[in-house]
Amino acid sequence: MTDTAELRKIINESGFKYKFIAKSLGLTYYGLQRKIDNESEFKASEISALCRILNINSAKEKETIFLKN
């Protein structure tokens, strides 16, 4: 389960627009929002791409954001 608040914080701090991120991941804006809000799950490839875009390099940070229980 994704830590919605933490991921939104990182996206907002990055300066990237949600539409840009969605397009970069091959998603619609709505599709990205559903994944961030835990209405559907991110694929591993989407997590990797999102981490590259947002410069999330730490395994601990990835785990905190994408493996929240």
GROMACS .gro file of C-alpha atoms in nm:
model
   69
    1MET     CA    1   0.000   0.000   0.000
    2THR     CA    2   0.132   0.344  -0.093
    3ASP     CA    3   0.190   0.616   0.166
    4THR     CA    4  -0.033   0.869  -0.011
    5ALA     CA    5   0.062   1.170   0.200
    6GLU     CA    6   0.437   1.110   0.169
    7LEU     CA    7   0.422   1.049  -0.207
    8ARG     CA    8   0.213   1.363  -0.264
    9LYS     CA    9   0.460   1.563  -0.052
   10ILE     CA   10   0.754   1.440  -0.260
   11ILE     CA   11   0.572   1.511  -0.588
   12ASN     CA   12   0.477   1.862  -0.475
   13GLU     CA   13   0.834   1.934  -0.362
   14SER     CA   14   0.972   1.808  -0.695
   15GLY     CA   15   0.797   2.080  -0.893
   16PHE     CA   16   0.669   1.830  -1.148
   17LYS     CA   17   0.303   1.843  -1.247
   18TYR     CA   18   0.089   1.534  -1.195
   19LYS     CA   19   0.001   1.532  -1.567
   20PHE     CA   20   0.371   1.522  -1.660
   21ILE     CA   21   0.437   1.235  -1.419
   22ALA     CA   22   0.131   1.045  -1.542
   23LYS     CA   23   0.237   1.082  -1.905
   24SER     CA   24   0.594   0.975  -1.819
   25LEU     CA   25   0.454   0.657  -1.661
   26GLY     CA   26   0.219   0.587  -1.952
   27LEU     CA   27  -0.085   0.662  -1.738
   28THR     CA   28  -0.369   0.907  -1.753
   29TYR     CA   29  -0.393   1.175  -1.485
   30TYR     CA   30  -0.690   0.987  -1.339
   31GLY     CA   31  -0.501   0.657  -1.347
   32LEU     CA   32  -0.210   0.810  -1.156
   33GLN     CA   33  -0.446   0.958  -0.896
   34ARG     CA   34  -0.610   0.617  -0.845
   35LYS     CA   35  -0.272   0.458  -0.781
   36ILE     CA   36  -0.158   0.732  -0.543
   37ASP     CA   37  -0.489   0.704  -0.355
   38ASN     CA   38  -0.454   0.323  -0.329
   39GLU     CA   39  -0.757   0.253  -0.547
   40SER     CA   40  -0.529   0.044  -0.771
   41GLU     CA   41  -0.171  -0.077  -0.732
   42PHE     CA   42   0.145   0.053  -0.892
   43LYS     CA   43   0.329  -0.196  -1.114
   44ALA     CA   44   0.695  -0.254  -1.031
   45SER     CA   45   0.795  -0.081  -1.356
   46GLU     CA   46   0.585   0.224  -1.263
   47ILE     CA   47   0.748   0.242  -0.920
   48SER     CA   48   1.094   0.226  -1.080
   49ALA     CA   49   1.010   0.500  -1.329
   50LEU     CA   50   0.847   0.716  -1.063
   51CYS     CA   51   1.153   0.683  -0.840
   52ARG     CA   52   1.377   0.789  -1.130
   53ILE     CA   53   1.158   1.092  -1.204
   54LEU     CA   54   1.140   1.198  -0.839
   55ASN     CA   55   1.505   1.111  -0.765
   56ILE     CA   56   1.414   0.860  -0.494
   57ASN     CA   57   1.730   0.651  -0.462
   58SER     CA   58   1.724   0.516  -0.109
   59ALA     CA   59   1.584   0.164  -0.070
   60LYS     CA   60   1.455   0.268   0.273
   61GLU     CA   61   1.267   0.565   0.125
   62LYS     CA   62   1.117   0.347  -0.150
   63GLU     CA   63   1.008   0.094   0.111
   64THR     CA   64   0.855   0.366   0.330
   65ILE     CA   65   0.654   0.510   0.041
   66PHE     CA   66   0.548   0.201  -0.153
   67LEU     CA   67   0.530  -0.074   0.109
   68LYS     CA   68   0.330   0.098   0.381
   69ASN     CA   69   0.112  -0.142   0.579
   0.00000   0.00000   0.00000
